[in-house]
mmCIF file of C-alpha atoms in Angstrom:
data_model
loop_
_atom_site.group_PDB
_atom_site.id
_atom_site.type_symbol
_atom_site.label_atom_id
_atom_site.label_comp_id
_atom_site.label_asym_id
_atom_site.label_seq_id
_atom_site.Cartn_x
_atom_site.Cartn_y
_atom_site.Cartn_z
ATOM 1 C CA MET A 1 -20.459 -7.296 -3.964
ATOM 2 C CA GLN A 2 -19.075 -10.454 -3.372
ATOM 3 C CA GLY A 3 -16.751 -10.674 -0.376
ATOM 4 C CA ASN A 4 -13.705 -13.089 0.854
ATOM 5 C CA ALA A 5 -16.444 -14.301 3.427
ATOM 6 C CA VAL A 6 -19.527 -14.599 1.644
ATOM 7 C CA THR A 7 -21.936 -15.455 4.082
ATOM 8 C CA THR A 8 -25.392 -14.475 2.856
ATOM 9 C CA THR A 9 -27.191 -14.587 -0.744
ATOM 10 C CA ILE A 10 -29.949 -11.970 -0.287
ATOM 11 C CA THR A 11 -32.838 -10.920 -2.887
ATOM 12 C CA ILE A 12 -32.208 -6.889 -4.489
ATOM 13 C CA GLN A 13 -35.388 -6.312 -2.702
ATOM 14 C CA GLU A 14 -33.557 -7.466 0.885
ATOM 15 C CA LEU A 15 -30.509 -5.076 -0.321
ATOM 16 C CA ALA A 16 -33.176 -2.298 -0.693
ATOM 17 C CA GLY A 17 -34.429 -3.053 2.828
ATOM 18 C CA ARG A 18 -30.580 -2.572 4.148
ATOM 19 C CA ILE A 19 -30.461 1.116 3.329
ATOM 20 C CA GLY A 20 -27.833 3.126 6.242
ATOM 21 C CA SER A 21 -26.058 -0.298 6.685
ATOM 22 C CA GLU A 22 -22.223 -0.475 6.840
ATOM 23 C CA GLN A 23 -20.047 -2.759 5.981
ATOM 24 C CA VAL A 24 -16.220 -3.185 6.442
ATOM 25 C CA SER A 25 -13.335 -4.629 4.333
ATOM 26 C CA ASP A 26 -10.184 -6.443 5.719
ATOM 27 C CA TRP A 27 -6.818 -4.057 5.677
ATOM 28 C CA VAL A 28 -4.716 -3.935 2.581
ATOM 29 C CA GLU A 29 -1.279 -2.630 2.323
ATOM 30 C CA VAL A 30 -0.489 0.447 -0.246
ATOM 31 C CA SER A 31 3.267 -0.912 -0.903
ATOM 32 C CA GLN A 32 5.516 1.079 -3.146
ATOM 33 C CA GLU A 33 5.301 -1.416 -5.591
ATOM 34 C CA MET A 34 1.191 -0.761 -5.925
ATOM 35 C CA ILE A 35 2.569 2.925 -6.151
ATOM 36 C CA ASP A 36 5.172 2.474 -8.743
ATOM 37 C CA LYS A 37 2.612 -0.198 -10.853
ATOM 38 C CA PHE A 38 -0.009 2.801 -10.877
ATOM 39 C CA ALA A 39 2.613 5.689 -11.609
ATOM 40 C CA ASP A 40 3.476 2.980 -14.961
ATOM 41 C CA ALA A 41 -0.186 2.779 -15.838
ATOM 42 C CA THR A 42 -1.164 6.101 -15.457
ATOM 43 C CA GLY A 43 2.086 7.837 -16.369
ATOM 44 C CA ASP A 44 1.948 9.734 -13.163
ATOM 45 C CA HIS A 45 5.381 9.538 -12.336
ATOM 46 C CA GLN A 46 5.695 12.778 -10.070
ATOM 47 C CA PHE A 47 8.213 12.364 -7.337
ATOM 48 C CA ILE A 48 6.013 12.355 -4.459
ATOM 49 C CA HIS A 49 4.549 9.195 -5.642
ATOM 50 C CA VAL A 50 7.937 7.280 -6.879
ATOM 51 C CA ASN A 51 11.197 8.692 -5.222
ATOM 52 C CA PRO A 52 11.763 7.861 -1.773
ATOM 53 C CA GLN A 53 14.815 10.353 -1.640
ATOM 54 C CA MET A 54 12.859 13.582 -3.225
ATOM 55 C CA ALA A 55 9.484 13.108 -1.131
ATOM 56 C CA ALA A 56 11.785 12.182 2.152
ATOM 57 C CA MET A 57 11.959 15.764 1.723
ATOM 58 C CA THR A 58 8.357 16.822 1.702
ATOM 59 C CA PRO A 59 6.182 17.431 4.482
ATOM 60 C CA PHE A 60 5.225 13.824 3.805
ATOM 61 C CA GLY A 61 8.433 12.581 4.881
ATOM 62 C CA GLY A 62 8.244 9.837 1.895
ATOM 63 C CA THR A 63 6.544 8.510 -0.734
ATOM 64 C CA ILE A 64 2.417 8.676 -0.953
ATOM 65 C CA ALA A 65 -0.139 6.878 -2.812
ATOM 66 C CA HIS A 66 -1.885 8.618 -5.574
ATOM 67 C CA GLY A 67 -5.312 10.273 -4.770
ATOM 68 C CA PHE A 68 -6.903 8.147 -8.138
ATOM 69 C CA LEU A 69 -4.819 4.916 -6.411
ATOM 70 C CA THR A 70 -6.743 5.424 -3.574
ATOM 71 C CA LEU A 71 -10.149 5.655 -5.538
ATOM 72 C CA SER A 72 -9.320 2.909 -7.587
ATOM 73 C CA LEU A 73 -8.758 0.617 -4.490
ATOM 74 C CA MET A 74 -12.797 0.506 -4.357
ATOM 75 C CA PRO A 75 -12.901 -3.137 -6.249
ATOM 76 C CA LEU A 76 -10.090 -4.396 -4.016
ATOM 77 C CA LEU A 77 -11.476 -3.402 -0.997
ATOM 78 C CA SER A 78 -15.244 -4.241 -1.945
ATOM 79 C CA SER A 79 -13.787 -7.428 -2.657
ATOM 80 C CA LYS A 80 -12.550 -8.268 0.902
ATOM 81 C CA ILE A 81 -15.858 -7.188 2.814
ATOM 82 C CA ILE A 82 -16.127 -9.225 5.987
ATOM 83 C CA ASP A 83 -19.369 -10.740 6.413
ATOM 84 C CA ALA A 84 -20.082 -9.727 2.682
ATOM 85 C CA VAL A 85 -23.674 -10.166 0.694
ATOM 86 C CA GLN A 86 -23.850 -11.800 -2.483
ATOM 87 C CA ILE A 87 -27.431 -10.482 -4.255
ATOM 88 C CA GLU A 88 -29.094 -13.234 -5.960
ATOM 89 C CA GLY A 89 -29.609 -13.816 -9.644
ATOM 90 C CA VAL A 90 -27.106 -10.073 -10.848
ATOM 91 C CA LYS A 91 -26.111 -10.448 -14.459
ATOM 92 C CA MET A 92 -23.691 -7.480 -14.081
ATOM 93 C CA GLY A 93 -22.583 -4.539 -11.932
ATOM 94 C CA ILE A 94 -21.039 -1.246 -13.639
ATOM 95 C CA ASN A 95 -19.875 1.644 -12.494
ATOM 96 C CA TYR A 96 -22.252 4.797 -13.252
ATOM 97 C CA GLY A 97 -19.657 7.655 -11.824
ATOM 98 C CA GLY A 98 -19.397 9.644 -8.730
ATOM 99 C CA ASN A 99 -21.430 12.305 -7.310
ATOM 100 C CA LYS A 100 -18.080 14.081 -5.026
ATOM 101 C CA VAL A 101 -14.982 12.822 -3.968
ATOM 102 C CA ARG A 102 -12.438 14.212 -1.395
ATOM 103 C CA PHE A 103 -9.365 13.357 -0.766
ATOM 104 C CA LEU A 104 -8.530 14.131 3.070
ATOM 105 C CA GLN A 105 -5.389 13.293 3.485
ATOM 106 C CA PRO A 106 -2.462 10.901 1.630
ATOM 107 C CA VAL A 107 -1.671 7.565 1.939
ATOM 108 C CA ARG A 108 1.701 7.104 3.003
ATOM 109 C CA SER A 109 3.597 4.060 1.018
ATOM 110 C CA GLY A 110 3.916 0.709 3.413
ATOM 111 C CA LYS A 111 -0.027 1.855 5.498
ATOM 112 C CA ARG A 112 -2.692 -0.610 5.287
ATOM 113 C CA VAL A 113 -6.351 1.090 4.494
ATOM 114 C CA ARG A 114 -9.327 -0.406 4.562
ATOM 115 C CA GLY A 115 -12.818 0.348 2.760
ATOM 116 C CA ARG A 116 -15.923 1.483 4.794
ATOM 117 C CA PHE A 117 -19.078 1.256 2.327
ATOM 118 C CA LYS A 118 -22.471 2.638 3.819
ATOM 119 C CA LEU A 119 -25.551 1.791 1.296
ATOM 120 C CA LEU A 120 -27.088 5.550 0.971
ATOM 121 C CA GLU A 121 -29.862 4.522 -1.860
ATOM 122 C CA LEU A 122 -31.145 1.864 -4.056
ATOM 123 C CA ILE A 123 -33.414 2.298 -6.687
ATOM 124 C CA GLU A 124 -34.759 0.347 -9.669
ATOM 125 C CA LYS A 125 -34.631 2.669 -12.586
ATOM 126 C CA ARG A 126 -36.351 0.198 -14.686
ATOM 127 C CA PRO A 127 -37.310 -3.622 -14.296
ATOM 128 C CA GLY A 128 -33.904 -5.365 -13.670
ATOM 129 C CA GLN A 129 -31.985 -2.407 -13.333
ATOM 130 C CA TRP A 130 -31.148 -1.087 -10.004
ATOM 131 C CA GLN A 131 -28.783 2.045 -9.261
ATOM 132 C CA GLN A 132 -27.077 1.939 -6.076
ATOM 133 C CA THR A 133 -25.322 4.858 -4.057
ATOM 134 C CA ASN A 134 -23.126 4.129 -1.670
ATOM 135 C CA GLU A 135 -20.845 6.425 0.668
ATOM 136 C CA PHE A 136 -17.420 4.805 0.150
ATOM 137 C CA SER A 137 -14.684 6.001 2.253
ATOM 138 C CA VAL A 138 -10.982 4.901 3.077
ATOM 139 C CA GLU A 139 -9.764 4.982 6.316
ATOM 140 C CA ILE A 140 -5.963 4.588 7.474
ATOM 141 C CA GLU A 141 -4.686 2.317 10.076
ATOM 142 C CA GLY A 142 -3.809 3.949 13.073
ATOM 143 C CA GLU A 143 -5.296 7.505 11.886
ATOM 144 C CA GLU A 144 -8.556 9.246 12.780
ATOM 145 C CA LYS A 145 -8.862 11.076 9.274
ATOM 146 C CA PRO A 146 -10.177 9.174 6.452
ATOM 147 C CA ALA A 147 -7.674 9.072 3.442
ATOM 148 C CA MET A 148 -11.174 10.107 1.039
ATOM 149 C CA ILE A 149 -14.281 9.759 1.425
ATOM 150 C CA ALA A 150 -16.790 9.307 -1.983
ATOM 151 C CA GLU A 151 -19.965 9.133 -2.933
ATOM 152 C CA TRP A 152 -20.251 6.465 -5.474
ATOM 153 C CA MET A 153 -23.164 5.242 -7.932
ATOM 154 C CA SER A 154 -23.569 1.848 -9.620
ATOM 155 C CA GLN A 155 -25.696 -0.192 -11.516
ATOM 156 C CA ILE A 156 -26.945 -3.196 -10.882
ATOM 157 C CA PHE A 157 -28.496 -5.648 -13.165
ATOM 158 C CA VAL A 158 -30.794 -8.899 -11.938
#
């Protein structure tokens, strides 16, 4: 992962030594424009996401981000990790999938969120191919409970 403030380049083996470490991103606003664009991209125009007047009459009190929009913020939030590290010699990284995803509370339009990434596992599947498992949570500014928590895997090729 490359962040806004890359300060250190490490080897994949050094990353393996960081199991249990956490990295946190800067805050990002989830605007109504972002929600509307996601609705257009996915075809999910449910009123709780795109109609402020109707959504105001729900227990949410206004529009909320799609759960899948919250999940899809992973690359954006990882690009905004404070004091991110760069892995030496990376050729590419790809999504491998999620072990679990839970949407714990909605992200209201206009709220700011940040990502918390905890490295759970890094194993070499074959020479030059590493499988990384992270706990990824999306925190909502000013709220105790996160919006979402996921266990996500990716493959790193060096």
